[in-house]
mmCIF file of C-alpha atoms in Angstrom:
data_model
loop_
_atom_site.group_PDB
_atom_site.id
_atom_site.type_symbol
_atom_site.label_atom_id
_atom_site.label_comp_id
_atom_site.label_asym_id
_atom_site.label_seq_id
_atom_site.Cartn_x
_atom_site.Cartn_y
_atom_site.Cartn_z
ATOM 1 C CA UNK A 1 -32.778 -13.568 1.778
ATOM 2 C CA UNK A 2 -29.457 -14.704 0.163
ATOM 3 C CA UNK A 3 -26.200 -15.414 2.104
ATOM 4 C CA UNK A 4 -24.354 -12.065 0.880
ATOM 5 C CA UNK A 5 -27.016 -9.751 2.644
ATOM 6 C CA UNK A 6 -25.396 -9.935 6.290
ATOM 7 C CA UNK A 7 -22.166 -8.554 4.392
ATOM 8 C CA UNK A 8 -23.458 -5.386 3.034
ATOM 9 C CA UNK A 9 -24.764 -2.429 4.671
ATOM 10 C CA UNK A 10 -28.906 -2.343 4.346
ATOM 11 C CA UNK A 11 -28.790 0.552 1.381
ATOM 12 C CA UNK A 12 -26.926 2.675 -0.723
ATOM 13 C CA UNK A 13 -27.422 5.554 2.052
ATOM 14 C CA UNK A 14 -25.294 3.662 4.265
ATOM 15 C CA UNK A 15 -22.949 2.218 2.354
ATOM 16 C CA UNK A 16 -21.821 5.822 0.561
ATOM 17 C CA UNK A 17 -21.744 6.639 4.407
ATOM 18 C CA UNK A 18 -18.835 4.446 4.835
ATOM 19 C CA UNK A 19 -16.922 5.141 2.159
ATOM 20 C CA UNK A 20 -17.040 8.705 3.603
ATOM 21 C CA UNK A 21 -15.880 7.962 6.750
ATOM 22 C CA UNK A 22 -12.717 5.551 5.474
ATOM 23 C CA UNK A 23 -11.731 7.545 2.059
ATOM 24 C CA UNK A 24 -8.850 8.753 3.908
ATOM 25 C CA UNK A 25 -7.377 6.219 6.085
ATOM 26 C CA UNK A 26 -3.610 7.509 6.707
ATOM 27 C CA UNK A 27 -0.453 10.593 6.209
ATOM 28 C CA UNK A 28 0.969 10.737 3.057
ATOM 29 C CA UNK A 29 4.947 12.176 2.772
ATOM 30 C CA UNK A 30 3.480 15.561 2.332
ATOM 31 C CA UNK A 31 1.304 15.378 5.578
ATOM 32 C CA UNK A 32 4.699 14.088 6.953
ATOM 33 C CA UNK A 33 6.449 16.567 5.579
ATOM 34 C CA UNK A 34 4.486 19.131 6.789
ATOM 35 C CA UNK A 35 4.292 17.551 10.560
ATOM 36 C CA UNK A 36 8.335 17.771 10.903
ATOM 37 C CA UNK A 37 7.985 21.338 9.559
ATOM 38 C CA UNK A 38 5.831 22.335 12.349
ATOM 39 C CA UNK A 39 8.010 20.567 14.596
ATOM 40 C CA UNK A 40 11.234 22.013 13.493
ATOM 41 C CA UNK A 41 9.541 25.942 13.767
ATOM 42 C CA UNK A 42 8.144 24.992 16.699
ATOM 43 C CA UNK A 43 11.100 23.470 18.816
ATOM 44 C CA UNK A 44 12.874 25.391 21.486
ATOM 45 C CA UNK A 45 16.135 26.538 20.645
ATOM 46 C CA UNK A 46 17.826 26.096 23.889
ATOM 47 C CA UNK A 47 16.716 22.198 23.451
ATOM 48 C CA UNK A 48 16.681 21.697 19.935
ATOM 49 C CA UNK A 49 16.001 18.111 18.137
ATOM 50 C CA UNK A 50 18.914 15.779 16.893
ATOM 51 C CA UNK A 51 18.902 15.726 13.432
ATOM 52 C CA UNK A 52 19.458 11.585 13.719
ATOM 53 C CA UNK A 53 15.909 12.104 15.226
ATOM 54 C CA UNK A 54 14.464 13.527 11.542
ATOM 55 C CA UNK A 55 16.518 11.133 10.081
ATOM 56 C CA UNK A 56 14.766 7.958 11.673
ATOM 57 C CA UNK A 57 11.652 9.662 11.061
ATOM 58 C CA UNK A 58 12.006 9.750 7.521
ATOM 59 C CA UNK A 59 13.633 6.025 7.032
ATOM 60 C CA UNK A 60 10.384 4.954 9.162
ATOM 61 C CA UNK A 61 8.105 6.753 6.791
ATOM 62 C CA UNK A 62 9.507 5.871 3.714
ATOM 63 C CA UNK A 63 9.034 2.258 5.365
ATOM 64 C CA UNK A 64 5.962 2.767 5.492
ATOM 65 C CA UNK A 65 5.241 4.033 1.921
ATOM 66 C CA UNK A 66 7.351 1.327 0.379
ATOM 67 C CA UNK A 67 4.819 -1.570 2.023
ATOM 68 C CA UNK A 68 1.841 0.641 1.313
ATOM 69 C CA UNK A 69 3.100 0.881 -2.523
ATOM 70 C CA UNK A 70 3.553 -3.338 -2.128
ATOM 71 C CA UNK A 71 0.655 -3.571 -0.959
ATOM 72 C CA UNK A 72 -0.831 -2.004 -3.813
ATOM 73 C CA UNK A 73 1.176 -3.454 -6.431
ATOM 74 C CA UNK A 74 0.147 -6.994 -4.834
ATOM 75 C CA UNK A 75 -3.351 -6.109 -5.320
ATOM 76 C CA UNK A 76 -3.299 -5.234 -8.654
ATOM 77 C CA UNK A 77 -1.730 -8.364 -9.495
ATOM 78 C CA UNK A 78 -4.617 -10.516 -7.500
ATOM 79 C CA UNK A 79 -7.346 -8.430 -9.387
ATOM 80 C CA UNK A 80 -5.739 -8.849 -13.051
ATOM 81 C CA UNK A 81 -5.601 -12.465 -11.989
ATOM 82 C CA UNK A 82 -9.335 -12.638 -11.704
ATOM 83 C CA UNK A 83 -9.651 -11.818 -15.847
ATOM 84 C CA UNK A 84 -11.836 -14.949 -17.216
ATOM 85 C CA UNK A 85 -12.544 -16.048 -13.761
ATOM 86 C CA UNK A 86 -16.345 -16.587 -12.601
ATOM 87 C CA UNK A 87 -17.145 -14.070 -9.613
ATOM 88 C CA UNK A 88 -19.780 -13.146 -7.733
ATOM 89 C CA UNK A 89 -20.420 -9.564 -7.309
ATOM 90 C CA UNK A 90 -22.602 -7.784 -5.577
ATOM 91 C CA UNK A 91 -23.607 -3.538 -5.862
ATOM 92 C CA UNK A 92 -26.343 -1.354 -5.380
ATOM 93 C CA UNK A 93 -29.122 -0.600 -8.130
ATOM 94 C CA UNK A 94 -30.774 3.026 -8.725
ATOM 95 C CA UNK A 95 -33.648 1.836 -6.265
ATOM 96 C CA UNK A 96 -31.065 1.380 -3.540
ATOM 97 C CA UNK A 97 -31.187 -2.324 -3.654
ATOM 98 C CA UNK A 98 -28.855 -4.776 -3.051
ATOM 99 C CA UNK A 99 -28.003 -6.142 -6.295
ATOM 100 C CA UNK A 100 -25.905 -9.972 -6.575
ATOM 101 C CA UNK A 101 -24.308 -11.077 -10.052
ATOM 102 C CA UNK A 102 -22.606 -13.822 -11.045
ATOM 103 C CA UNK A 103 -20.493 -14.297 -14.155
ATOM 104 C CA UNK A 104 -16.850 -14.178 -15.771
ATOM 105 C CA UNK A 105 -14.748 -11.598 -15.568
ATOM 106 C CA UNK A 106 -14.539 -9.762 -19.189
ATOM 107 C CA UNK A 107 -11.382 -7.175 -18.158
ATOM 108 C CA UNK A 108 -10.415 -5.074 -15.981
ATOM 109 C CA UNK A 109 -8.747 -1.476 -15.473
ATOM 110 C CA UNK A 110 -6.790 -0.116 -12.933
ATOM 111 C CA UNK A 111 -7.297 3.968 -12.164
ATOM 112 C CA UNK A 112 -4.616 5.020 -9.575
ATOM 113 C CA UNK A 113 -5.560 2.570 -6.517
ATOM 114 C CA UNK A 114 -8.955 1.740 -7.926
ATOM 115 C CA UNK A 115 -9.572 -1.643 -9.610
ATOM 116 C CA UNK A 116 -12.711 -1.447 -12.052
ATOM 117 C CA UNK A 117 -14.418 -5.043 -12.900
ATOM 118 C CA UNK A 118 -16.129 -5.726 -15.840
ATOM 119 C CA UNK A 119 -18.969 -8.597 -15.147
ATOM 120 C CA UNK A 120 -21.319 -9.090 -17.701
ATOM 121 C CA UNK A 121 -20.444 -5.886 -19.334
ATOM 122 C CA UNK A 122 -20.781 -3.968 -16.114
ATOM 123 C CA UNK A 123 -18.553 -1.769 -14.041
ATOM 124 C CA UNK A 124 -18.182 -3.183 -10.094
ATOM 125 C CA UNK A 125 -15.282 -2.427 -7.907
ATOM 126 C CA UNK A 126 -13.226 -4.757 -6.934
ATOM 127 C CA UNK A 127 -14.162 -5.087 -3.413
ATOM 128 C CA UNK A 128 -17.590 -5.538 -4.571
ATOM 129 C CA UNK A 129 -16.136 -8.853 -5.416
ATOM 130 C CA UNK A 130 -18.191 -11.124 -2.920
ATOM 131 C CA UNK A 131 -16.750 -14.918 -3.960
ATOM 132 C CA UNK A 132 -14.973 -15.994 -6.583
ATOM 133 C CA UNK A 133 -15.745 -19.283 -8.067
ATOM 134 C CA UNK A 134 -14.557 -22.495 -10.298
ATOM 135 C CA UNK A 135 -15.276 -22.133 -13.963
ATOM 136 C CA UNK A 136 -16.812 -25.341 -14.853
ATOM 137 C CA UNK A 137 -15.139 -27.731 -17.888
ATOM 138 C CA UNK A 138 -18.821 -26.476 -19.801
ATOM 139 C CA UNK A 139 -17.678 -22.493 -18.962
ATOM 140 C CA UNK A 140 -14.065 -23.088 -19.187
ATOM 141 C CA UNK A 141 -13.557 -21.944 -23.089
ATOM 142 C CA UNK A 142 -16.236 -21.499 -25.298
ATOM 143 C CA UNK A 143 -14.152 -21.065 -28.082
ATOM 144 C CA UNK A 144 -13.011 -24.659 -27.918
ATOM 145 C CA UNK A 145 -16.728 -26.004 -27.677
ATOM 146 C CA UNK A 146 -17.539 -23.826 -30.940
ATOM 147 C CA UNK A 147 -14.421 -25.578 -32.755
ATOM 148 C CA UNK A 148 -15.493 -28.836 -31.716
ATOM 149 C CA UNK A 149 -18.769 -28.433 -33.024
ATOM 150 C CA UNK A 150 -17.682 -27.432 -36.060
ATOM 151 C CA UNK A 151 -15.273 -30.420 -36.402
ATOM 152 C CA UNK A 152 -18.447 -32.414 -35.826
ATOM 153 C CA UNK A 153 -20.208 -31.399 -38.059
ATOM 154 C CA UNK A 154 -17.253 -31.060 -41.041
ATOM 155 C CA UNK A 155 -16.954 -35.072 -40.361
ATOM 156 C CA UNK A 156 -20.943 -35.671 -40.881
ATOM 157 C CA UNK A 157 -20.568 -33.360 -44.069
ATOM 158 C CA UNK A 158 -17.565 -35.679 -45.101
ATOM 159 C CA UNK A 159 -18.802 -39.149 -44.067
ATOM 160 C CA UNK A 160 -22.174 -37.907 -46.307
ATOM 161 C CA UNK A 161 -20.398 -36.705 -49.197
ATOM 162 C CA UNK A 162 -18.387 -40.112 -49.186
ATOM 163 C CA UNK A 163 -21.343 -42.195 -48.686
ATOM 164 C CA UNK A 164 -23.018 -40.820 -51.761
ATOM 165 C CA UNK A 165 -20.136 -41.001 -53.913
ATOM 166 C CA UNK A 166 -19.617 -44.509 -53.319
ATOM 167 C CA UNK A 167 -23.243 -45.179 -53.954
ATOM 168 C CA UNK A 168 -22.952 -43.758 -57.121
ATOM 169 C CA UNK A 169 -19.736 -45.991 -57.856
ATOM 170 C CA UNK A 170 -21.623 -48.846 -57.190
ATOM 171 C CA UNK A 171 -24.822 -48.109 -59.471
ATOM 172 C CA UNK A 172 -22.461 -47.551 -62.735
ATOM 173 C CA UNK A 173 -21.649 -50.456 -64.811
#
C-alpha cells in the first residue's frame, strides 16, 4: 500500500464517475443571460422589475467571471511553473490500476482550462499531480554534469599529451 492510495478513488470506474458528476460545476453569461430573459418575459406588468435590479445583476456576474478567469490565469501560471520540476503523479493504467510516477516535468500544454503534463514522456493532468518535490544538486542539470565531464577528461587528455612531450624532450641530446 503506498501513501497516495487513500487519495484516489479505488478504480478507474469510480474515478470517471466523478468527473461526471463535477464537469459542470457553475452558470456561464449565457446561462445568465438566458435566466434574466425568462425573468424579464415572465414578470408581471403591473409590478415590473427596476432596471437598476438587471443592472446589479450583471456587475455581480461579470464579478464573478472576472475571478473565475483569475483564477484560471493563476493556474496556468502555477502549472507552467512546474516545467523541469520533479513531481509525483499518479493515473490509472488500462487494467484499472492505480498507477504512481515520479520524475521531471518535460513540458506542458494548456487546452482551454485543461493543463496537460508531460512526465517521463507521458500525458497526466495536472491535478493528477500528487506532490511535487526538490530536484536534487545530482538531478538539478544534467547538462552541466555532461560538460564537466568532458572538461575532465579534456585536462587528462592534456596533462597526457604534455607528459609525453616532455619525456621526449628529455631523451634527445
Amino acid at each position: 500500500m503506498n501513501k497516495y492510495s487513500t487519495t484516489y478513488p479505488a478504480s478507474k470506474e469510480e474515478a470517471d464517475y466523478s468527473k461526471l458528476q463535477t464537469k459542470k460545476t457553475g452558470l456561464d453569461m449565457q446561462d445568465f443571460l438566458n435566466l434574466i430573459v425568462a425573468q424579464m418575459s415572465n414578470q408581471d406588468p403591473m409590478n415590473p422589475v427596476e432596471n437598476t435590479d438587471f443592472i446589479a445583476q450583471m456587475a455581480q456576474f461579470s464579478a464573478l467571471e472576472a475571478m473565475s478567469d483569475l483564477r484560471e490565469v493563476s493556474m496556468q501560471g502555477q502549472v507552467t511553473s512546474l516545467i523541469g520540476k520533479n513531481v509525483v503523479v499518479a493515473d490509472y493504467n488500462s487494467r484499472g490500476e492505480l498507477d504512481i510516477q515520479e520524475g521531471i516535468v518535460q513540458r506542458v500544454t494548456l487546452h482551454g482550462s485543461e493543463a496537460i503534463l508531460y512526465v517521463n514522456d507521458k500525458e497526466y493532468r495536472y491535478s493528477n499531480v500528487m506532490e511535487i518535490k526538490e530536484i536534487s544538486k545530482k538531478e538539478e542539470n544534467p547538462v552541466e554534469k555532461i560538460l564537466t565531464d568532458i572538461l575532465e577528461e579534456t585536462k587528462k587528455v592534456n596533462k597526457t599529451t604534455t607528459d609525453t612531450e616532455e619525456n621526449q624532450e628529455v631523451e634527445q641530446p
